[in-house]
Coordinates of C-alpha atoms and ligand atoms in Angstrom, one line a residue:
M160 CA 168.3 71.8 153.1
S161 CA 166.5 70.8 150.0
T162 CA 165.5 73.0 147.1
T163 CA 162.3 72.9 145.1
L164 CA 161.3 74.7 141.9
I165 CA 157.6 75.1 141.2
T166 CA 157.5 75.7 137.4
G167 CA 155.0 76.9 134.9
G168 CA 152.2 78.0 137.2
T169 CA 150.2 81.2 137.5
V170 CA 151.2 82.8 140.8
V171 CA 148.2 84.5 142.3
S172 CA 148.4 87.1 145.0
A173 CA 145.9 89.5 146.5
T174 CA 146.9 92.1 144.0
G175 CA 147.4 90.3 140.7
R176 CA 148.6 87.2 138.9
R177 CA 151.6 86.4 136.8
Q178 CA 153.5 83.5 135.2
A179 CA 156.4 82.8 137.5
D180 CA 158.5 79.9 138.8
V181 CA 158.8 79.8 142.6
L182 CA 162.1 78.7 144.1
V183 CA 162.0 77.3 147.6
D184 CA 165.2 76.7 149.7
G185 CA 164.6 74.8 152.9
E186 CA 161.5 76.3 154.6
R187 CA 161.4 79.6 152.7
I188 CA 160.6 81.0 149.4
V189 CA 163.8 82.5 148.0
A190 CA 162.8 83.8 144.6
L191 CA 160.0 84.3 142.0
L192 CA 161.6 83.9 138.6
E193 CA 160.7 84.5 135.0
P194 CA 159.6 81.1 133.7
G195 CA 162.6 79.0 132.5
S196 CA 165.2 81.2 134.3
T197 CA 168.8 80.0 134.4
L198 CA 171.4 80.2 137.2
L199 CA 175.0 80.8 136.0
G200 CA 174.0 79.4 132.7
S201 CA 172.4 76.2 133.9
D202 CA 168.7 75.4 133.7
L203 CA 167.5 75.7 137.3
R204 CA 165.4 72.6 136.8
T205 CA 168.5 70.6 136.6
T206 CA 170.1 72.0 139.7
V207 CA 167.3 71.8 142.3
D208 CA 166.4 68.7 144.3
T209 CA 162.7 68.7 143.3
V210 CA 160.8 70.1 140.3
I211 CA 157.0 70.4 140.6
D212 CA 155.3 71.2 137.3
A213 CA 152.4 73.5 137.9
T214 CA 151.6 74.2 134.3
G215 CA 148.0 75.2 133.8
R216 CA 147.4 75.6 137.5
Y217 CA 147.3 78.3 140.1
V218 CA 150.1 78.7 142.7
I219 CA 148.7 80.5 145.8
P220 CA 149.8 81.2 149.3
G221 CA 148.6 78.5 151.7
G222 CA 145.2 79.2 153.3
V223 CA 145.1 80.8 156.7
D224 CA 142.0 79.8 158.7
A225 CA 141.8 82.3 161.5
H226 CA 138.9 80.7 163.4
T227 CA 139.0 77.0 164.5
H228 CA 138.0 75.1 167.6
M229 CA 139.9 71.8 167.8
E230 CA 139.1 69.6 170.8
M231 CA 136.9 72.4 172.2
P232 CA 134.8 71.4 175.2
F233 CA 131.3 72.6 174.5
G234 CA 127.8 71.6 175.6
G235 CA 128.9 68.6 177.7
T236 CA 131.1 67.2 174.9
S237 CA 134.2 68.1 172.9
A238 CA 134.7 69.1 169.3
S239 CA 135.5 65.9 167.5
D240 CA 138.6 66.9 165.7
T241 CA 141.9 66.7 167.6
F242 CA 144.8 69.0 166.5
E243 CA 146.1 65.9 164.6
T244 CA 142.9 65.1 162.7
G245 CA 141.9 68.8 162.2
T246 CA 145.2 70.1 160.9
T247 CA 145.5 67.1 158.6
A248 CA 142.1 67.8 157.2
A249 CA 142.9 71.4 156.9
A250 CA 146.0 70.5 154.8
W251 CA 144.0 68.3 152.5
G252 CA 141.9 71.4 151.8
G253 CA 144.8 73.8 151.1
T254 CA 145.0 75.5 154.5
T255 CA 148.5 75.6 155.9
T256 CA 147.9 77.8 159.0
I257 CA 145.1 77.7 161.6
I258 CA 144.5 80.1 164.5
D259 CA 142.7 78.2 167.2
F260 CA 141.0 79.6 170.3
A261 CA 142.6 78.8 173.7
I262 CA 140.0 79.1 176.4
Q263 CA 140.0 80.8 179.8
R264 CA 136.9 79.5 181.6
F265 CA 135.3 81.6 184.4
G266 CA 137.3 81.2 187.5
E267 CA 140.4 79.9 185.7
R268 CA 143.7 81.7 185.2
V269 CA 144.1 82.9 181.6
Q270 CA 147.7 81.5 181.5
D271 CA 146.4 78.1 182.6
G272 CA 143.8 78.0 179.8
L273 CA 146.5 78.9 177.3
A274 CA 148.9 76.3 178.7
T275 CA 146.2 73.6 178.2
W276 CA 145.9 74.6 174.5
H277 CA 149.7 74.5 174.1
E278 CA 149.6 70.9 175.5
K279 CA 146.8 69.8 173.2
A280 CA 148.5 71.2 170.1
A281 CA 152.3 70.8 170.6
G282 CA 153.7 67.9 168.5
N283 CA 150.3 67.1 167.1
C284 CA 149.9 69.4 164.1
A285 CA 150.5 68.7 160.5
I286 CA 150.6 72.5 159.7
D287 CA 151.5 75.6 161.6
Y288 CA 149.2 77.0 164.2
G289 CA 148.7 80.0 166.4
F290 CA 146.2 80.9 169.2
H291 CA 143.7 83.6 170.0
Q292 CA 142.7 83.7 173.6
I293 CA 139.1 83.5 174.7
I294 CA 138.6 85.5 177.9
G295 CA 135.7 83.8 179.7
G296 CA 136.0 85.8 182.9
V297 CA 137.2 89.4 182.7
D298 CA 138.7 90.5 186.0
E299 CA 141.8 92.2 187.2
D300 CA 144.0 89.1 186.7
A301 CA 142.6 88.5 183.2
L302 CA 143.2 92.1 182.1
Q303 CA 146.8 91.8 183.3
A304 CA 147.2 88.5 181.5
M305 CA 146.1 90.2 178.3
D306 CA 149.1 92.4 178.5
E307 CA 151.4 89.5 179.3
L308 CA 150.2 87.3 176.4
I309 CA 151.1 89.9 173.8
G310 CA 154.7 89.0 174.3
E311 CA 153.9 85.3 174.0
G312 CA 152.5 85.9 170.5
I313 CA 148.8 85.9 171.5
T314 CA 147.7 89.2 170.2
S315 CA 143.9 88.8 169.8
F316 CA 141.2 88.1 172.5
K317 CA 137.7 86.8 171.9
L318 CA 134.8 88.0 174.1
F319 CA 131.3 86.7 174.0
M320 CA 128.1 88.7 174.2
A321 CA 126.3 85.3 174.0
Y322 CA 126.3 82.2 176.2
P323 CA 125.4 83.6 179.7
G324 CA 126.9 81.4 182.4
V325 CA 129.5 80.0 180.0
F326 CA 131.7 82.5 178.1
Y327 CA 129.5 85.6 178.4
S328 CA 130.9 89.0 179.3
T329 CA 128.8 91.9 180.6
D330 CA 129.1 95.3 178.9
D331 CA 131.3 96.7 181.7
Q332 CA 133.6 93.7 181.3
I333 CA 133.7 94.2 177.6
L334 CA 134.5 97.9 178.1
R335 CA 137.4 97.1 180.4
A336 CA 138.9 94.4 178.1
M337 CA 138.6 96.8 175.2
Q338 CA 140.4 99.5 177.2
T339 CA 143.2 97.1 177.8
A340 CA 143.3 96.2 174.1
A341 CA 143.4 99.8 173.1
G342 CA 146.4 100.2 175.4
N343 CA 148.5 97.1 174.3
G344 CA 147.6 96.9 170.6
A345 CA 145.6 93.7 170.7
T346 CA 142.5 93.1 168.6
I347 CA 139.2 92.3 170.2
M348 CA 137.3 89.6 168.5
M349 CA 133.6 89.6 169.3
H350 CA 130.9 87.0 169.2
A351 CA 128.1 89.5 168.7
E352 CA 124.7 88.1 169.7
N353 CA 122.6 89.3 172.6
G354 CA 122.8 86.2 174.8
P355 CA 120.3 87.0 177.6
A356 CA 117.6 87.9 175.1
I357 CA 118.3 84.7 173.2
D358 CA 118.0 82.6 176.4
A359 CA 114.5 84.1 177.1
L360 CA 113.4 83.2 173.6
V361 CA 114.9 79.7 173.9
A362 CA 112.9 79.1 177.1
Q363 CA 109.7 80.3 175.4
H364 CA 110.1 78.0 172.3
L365 CA 110.8 75.0 174.5
A366 CA 107.8 75.8 176.7
R367 CA 105.7 75.7 173.6
G368 CA 107.1 72.3 172.6
E369 CA 109.1 73.8 169.7
T370 CA 112.1 71.6 170.2
T371 CA 113.5 70.8 166.8
P372 CA 116.8 72.1 165.4
Y373 CA 114.9 74.7 163.3
Y374 CA 114.1 76.6 166.5
H375 CA 117.8 77.1 167.2
G376 CA 117.8 79.5 164.3
V377 CA 114.4 81.0 165.2
S378 CA 115.5 81.7 168.7
R379 CA 118.5 83.6 167.6
P380 CA 117.0 86.3 165.3
W381 CA 119.0 88.7 163.2
Q382 CA 117.8 91.6 165.4
L383 CA 119.8 90.2 168.3
E384 CA 122.9 89.9 166.1
E385 CA 122.5 93.4 164.7
E386 CA 121.9 94.9 168.2
A387 CA 125.0 93.2 169.7
T388 CA 127.1 94.2 166.7
H389 CA 126.1 97.8 167.0
R390 CA 126.8 97.7 170.8
A391 CA 130.2 96.2 170.2
I392 CA 131.0 98.8 167.6
M393 CA 130.0 101.6 170.0
L394 CA 132.0 100.2 172.9
A395 CA 135.0 99.8 170.6
D396 CA 134.7 103.3 169.3
L397 CA 134.5 104.6 172.9
T398 CA 137.7 102.8 173.9
G399 CA 139.7 103.0 170.7
A400 CA 140.1 99.2 170.5
P401 CA 140.2 97.6 167.0
L402 CA 137.2 95.3 166.7
Y403 CA 136.9 92.1 164.6
V404 CA 133.4 90.7 164.6
V405 CA 133.5 86.9 164.1
H406 CA 131.1 84.8 162.1
V407 CA 128.8 87.5 160.9
S408 CA 125.7 86.0 159.3
A409 CA 123.0 88.6 159.3
K410 CA 122.8 91.2 156.5
Q411 CA 121.8 93.8 159.1
A412 CA 124.9 93.1 161.2
I413 CA 127.1 93.5 158.1
A414 CA 125.3 96.8 157.4
Q415 CA 126.3 98.0 160.9
I416 CA 129.9 97.1 160.2
A417 CA 129.8 98.7 156.8
A418 CA 128.4 101.9 158.3
A419 CA 131.1 101.9 161.0
R420 CA 133.9 101.4 158.5
N421 CA 132.5 104.2 156.3
A422 CA 132.6 106.4 159.3
G423 CA 136.3 105.6 159.7
K424 CA 136.0 103.2 162.7
N425 CA 138.5 100.4 162.9
V426 CA 136.0 97.6 162.6
F427 CA 136.3 94.3 160.6
A428 CA 134.0 91.5 159.7
E429 CA 134.6 87.8 159.3
T430 CA 132.1 85.5 157.7
C431 CA 132.2 81.7 157.1
P432 CA 131.2 79.4 154.2
Q433 CA 128.0 78.3 155.9
Y434 CA 126.6 81.8 155.9
L435 CA 127.3 82.1 152.1
Y436 CA 125.8 78.8 151.0
L437 CA 123.4 77.4 153.7
S438 CA 120.1 78.5 155.1
L439 CA 117.6 78.3 157.9
E440 CA 114.9 76.9 155.7
E441 CA 116.9 74.3 153.8
Q442 CA 119.4 73.0 156.3
L443 CA 118.2 73.8 159.9
G444 CA 114.7 73.1 158.7
A445 CA 115.6 69.7 157.3
P446 CA 113.2 66.9 158.3
G447 CA 113.3 65.3 161.8
F448 CA 116.6 65.8 163.6
E449 CA 118.7 66.2 160.5
G450 CA 119.0 70.0 161.0
A451 CA 121.2 69.3 164.0
K452 CA 124.1 69.0 161.6
W453 CA 123.9 72.7 160.9
V454 CA 123.3 74.0 164.4
C455 CA 125.9 76.7 164.9
S456 CA 126.0 80.2 166.3
T457 CA 125.5 82.7 164.9
P458 CA 122.8 80.6 163.1
L459 CA 122.1 80.0 159.5
R460 CA 119.9 82.8 158.2
A461 CA 116.7 82.7 156.1
R462 CA 117.4 82.6 152.4
A463 CA 114.0 84.3 151.8
E464 CA 115.5 87.4 153.6
G465 CA 118.6 87.4 151.3
H466 CA 121.4 87.2 153.8
Q467 CA 123.6 84.9 151.8
D468 CA 123.6 87.1 148.7
E469 CA 124.4 90.1 150.9
M470 CA 127.3 88.3 152.6
W471 CA 128.8 87.5 149.1
L472 CA 128.4 91.1 148.2
A473 CA 130.1 92.2 151.4
L474 CA 133.1 90.1 150.5
R475 CA 133.3 91.7 147.2
T476 CA 133.0 95.3 148.4
N477 CA 135.3 94.8 151.4
D478 CA 132.5 95.4 153.9
A479 CA 133.7 91.9 155.1
Q480 CA 137.4 91.2 155.0
V481 CA 138.0 87.6 156.1
V482 CA 136.5 84.2 155.5
S483 CA 137.3 81.6 158.2
T484 CA 135.4 78.5 159.1
D485 CA 134.6 78.6 162.8
H486 CA 135.4 74.9 162.4
C487 CA 133.8 73.2 165.4
P488 CA 132.8 69.7 164.4
F489 CA 130.5 67.3 166.3
C490 CA 129.4 63.9 165.3
M491 CA 125.7 63.2 165.1
K492 CA 126.1 60.0 167.2
D493 CA 126.5 60.8 170.9
Q494 CA 127.2 64.5 170.3
K495 CA 124.6 66.3 168.2
E496 CA 122.2 63.7 169.6
L497 CA 122.5 65.2 173.0
G498 CA 119.9 67.7 171.7
L499 CA 117.2 65.2 170.6
G500 CA 114.0 66.7 171.9
N501 CA 115.7 69.9 173.0
F502 CA 117.5 72.0 170.4
S503 CA 119.3 74.1 173.1
K504 CA 121.3 71.0 174.1
I505 CA 122.7 70.4 170.6
P506 CA 126.4 71.3 170.6
N507 CA 126.9 74.3 168.4
G508 CA 129.3 73.9 165.4
I509 CA 129.9 72.9 161.9
G510 CA 133.0 71.2 160.5
S511 CA 134.4 73.0 157.4
V512 CA 138.2 73.4 157.8
E513 CA 138.8 71.0 154.9
H514 CA 136.5 72.8 152.5
R515 CA 137.0 76.6 152.9
M516 CA 139.4 77.1 150.0
D517 CA 137.3 75.0 147.6
L518 CA 134.0 76.5 148.7
L519 CA 135.3 80.0 148.2
Y520 CA 137.0 79.1 144.9
Q521 CA 133.5 78.1 143.7
G522 CA 132.6 81.8 144.4
V523 CA 135.3 82.7 141.8
V524 CA 133.8 80.2 139.3
D525 CA 130.3 81.5 140.0
G526 CA 131.4 85.2 139.4
R527 CA 130.9 86.2 143.1
I528 CA 134.5 87.2 143.7
S529 CA 137.7 87.6 141.7
L530 CA 140.6 85.1 141.8
E531 CA 142.7 87.7 143.6
R532 CA 140.0 88.4 146.1
W533 CA 139.8 84.6 146.9
V534 CA 143.5 84.7 147.9
E535 CA 143.0 87.9 149.8
L536 CA 140.0 86.7 151.8
C537 CA 141.4 83.2 152.6
S538 CA 145.1 83.9 153.0
T539 CA 146.5 87.4 152.8
T540 CA 144.1 89.4 154.9
P541 CA 143.8 86.9 157.8
A542 CA 147.6 86.9 157.9
R543 CA 147.7 90.7 158.0
M544 CA 144.9 90.9 160.5
F545 CA 146.5 88.6 162.9
G546 CA 150.2 89.5 162.8
L547 CA 151.5 86.7 160.5
Y548 CA 152.0 88.6 157.3
G549 CA 155.4 88.3 155.6
R550 CA 155.7 84.7 156.9
K551 CA 152.2 83.7 155.8
G552 CA 149.7 84.9 153.3
V553 CA 152.0 85.8 150.5
I554 CA 154.4 84.2 147.9
E555 CA 157.4 86.4 148.1
P556 CA 161.1 85.9 148.9
G557 CA 161.5 85.5 152.6
A558 CA 158.0 84.1 153.2
D559 CA 157.5 80.6 154.6
A560 CA 157.1 78.2 151.7
D561 CA 153.4 77.5 152.4
V562 CA 152.2 77.0 148.9
V563 CA 149.1 75.4 147.3
I564 CA 148.9 74.3 143.7
Y565 CA 145.2 74.6 142.7
D566 CA 143.8 73.1 139.5
P567 CA 141.0 75.1 138.0
N568 CA 140.3 72.3 135.6
G569 CA 140.0 69.7 138.4
H570 CA 136.9 68.8 140.3
T571 CA 136.1 68.1 143.9
S572 CA 133.0 66.2 145.1
I573 CA 132.5 67.0 148.8
G574 CA 131.0 64.4 151.1
Y575 CA 131.5 62.1 154.0
G576 CA 133.8 59.3 153.0
K577 CA 134.8 60.9 149.7
T578 CA 137.1 63.8 150.1
H579 CA 136.5 64.1 153.8
H580 CA 139.3 63.7 156.4
M581 CA 137.7 65.5 159.3
N582 CA 136.8 63.4 162.3
M583 CA 133.0 63.5 161.7
D584 CA 130.4 60.9 161.0
H585 CA 128.7 63.2 158.5
S586 CA 129.4 66.2 156.3
A587 CA 127.7 69.5 156.5
W588 CA 128.7 69.9 152.8
E589 CA 127.5 66.6 151.5
G590 CA 126.8 66.8 147.7
F591 CA 128.6 70.1 147.1
E592 CA 130.5 70.0 143.8
I593 CA 133.5 72.3 143.3
D594 CA 134.9 73.2 139.9
G595 CA 138.5 73.1 141.1
H596 CA 140.9 70.9 143.1
V597 CA 143.6 71.2 145.7
D598 CA 146.4 69.2 144.1
T599 CA 149.5 69.9 146.1
V600 CA 150.1 71.5 149.5
I601 CA 153.5 72.5 150.8
S602 CA 154.1 73.7 154.4
R603 CA 157.4 75.4 155.2
G604 CA 159.0 73.7 152.2
T605 CA 157.7 70.2 153.1
L606 CA 155.3 68.4 150.9
V607 CA 152.1 67.7 152.9
I608 CA 149.5 66.7 150.2
D609 CA 150.4 65.5 146.7
D610 CA 149.0 63.2 144.2
G611 CA 146.0 62.3 146.3
A612 CA 148.0 61.3 149.3
F613 CA 149.0 62.7 152.7
R614 CA 152.8 63.0 152.7
G615 CA 153.2 65.2 155.7
R616 CA 154.2 64.5 159.2
I617 CA 152.2 65.0 162.5
G618 CA 154.4 67.2 164.6
H619 CA 155.7 69.2 161.6
G620 CA 153.4 72.1 162.4
Q621 CA 154.9 74.7 164.7
F622 CA 153.4 77.3 167.1
L623 CA 153.4 80.7 165.5
K624 CA 154.1 83.7 167.8
R625 CA 152.1 86.4 166.2
G626 CA 152.7 90.1 166.0
L627 CA 150.1 92.8 166.2
S628 CA 147.6 93.4 163.5
Q629 CA 148.7 95.4 160.4
Y630 CA 145.3 97.1 160.6
L631 CA 146.1 99.1 163.8
L632 CA 145.5 102.8 163.3
Ligands
DUC137 N1 129.7 79.0 167.7 C1 129.7 77.8 167.3 O1 128.9 77.5 166.4 N2 130.5 76.9 167.9 C2 131.5 77.2 168.8 C3 131.3 78.5 169.5 C4 130.5 79.5 168.7 O2 130.5 80.6 169.0
ZN138 ZN1 131.5 82.6 168.4
ZN139 ZN1 134.1 80.1 167.0

């Protein structure tokens, strides 16, 4: 087993920062030491196998992206990142763990859906990975499977109030799945948009000849996110299930979550970089078919209504607790283009897995969140929320040596063909400039990114059996 000493850096956690050297032995962190510590009289730097000088840089726990969709079949095509390309891109951006969504389709056994995801991922990942389970058909068998999967390390289940005929669950199905979660300690993750009402609006826009990507956003108004969020909160409250609302984009939805939390309910919110930076007017409303790049659900919201600023504020005040990407990339060619002349046929999704740590760090530079909050939102809380804390999300003796060395004096220009390793023919983040840089990424003690090169190995990434959320009441 080889030893590594990361010297001279500022170790940042969710609760503070300090100058410390980090000693790694094999796959684990074994000590945080006063800078320049000695062991039995010898300078540690002379006794370890590798010394990494992190002077002037931040040493942070590797990012945990709790919401990705590698190779996800959607809208007649499949998300363009495989587990190989997607986890490699994640590593480039300082993310060392992803939690992807295994899918049970209507009529399929939950266990078969999960087995398919294990087959896709096993041996193909550059970093560690876990799974949530999408339940696309709540019935007796599926409810029983929810109990079984807990023991297999799948401790969170996603339901959809949107996409009728695809992933959609009715309120009675949601209620029953929540009752099961309340019984077995699982977390219910909710895509909260009123799908049937959206479908009616979509048909009306198309009938009027309003077919461009802009109308994707217009047909999914904030009222239908707020309504579904409120309904999900009430159903969760009734059943006692913990509720984690994914990809919150509307300020009114976050207000519902804040009110629920203030009333003591066990409700959590995730948002994504696209809802912090991008908008209905600027991106979805781009000329011609360009807006297709930013078709995702929930949709980008109107900047004129102030959603983006409210989401930043929610991150600061802990009304929202996690930033994930909802990474679901599609190329323009042959994929997004399926919706030329009909926005409802554009596969939904944006690719961001490579840029989350940078985009959120820019929030530190811009005075939106603190350095510690950056680590908390992107690494520590997702680890705690989804049963990985201790191994992931923290730099402490005993934790996996998933470490990122981040240079606050570096610079990252984001764009297709520049810093982009995702399997996409465009970037949703073209032209974004970040006042910081991911220099070095270590996964379970193994160097993955260093000195501008990928030094990892496909197949290094292991499946993570997750425990229950630390936020259970
Ligand atoms: N939203 C997306 O944008 N893509 C995949 C599924 C989802 O809910
Ligand atoms: Zn969703
Ligand atoms: Zn998603």
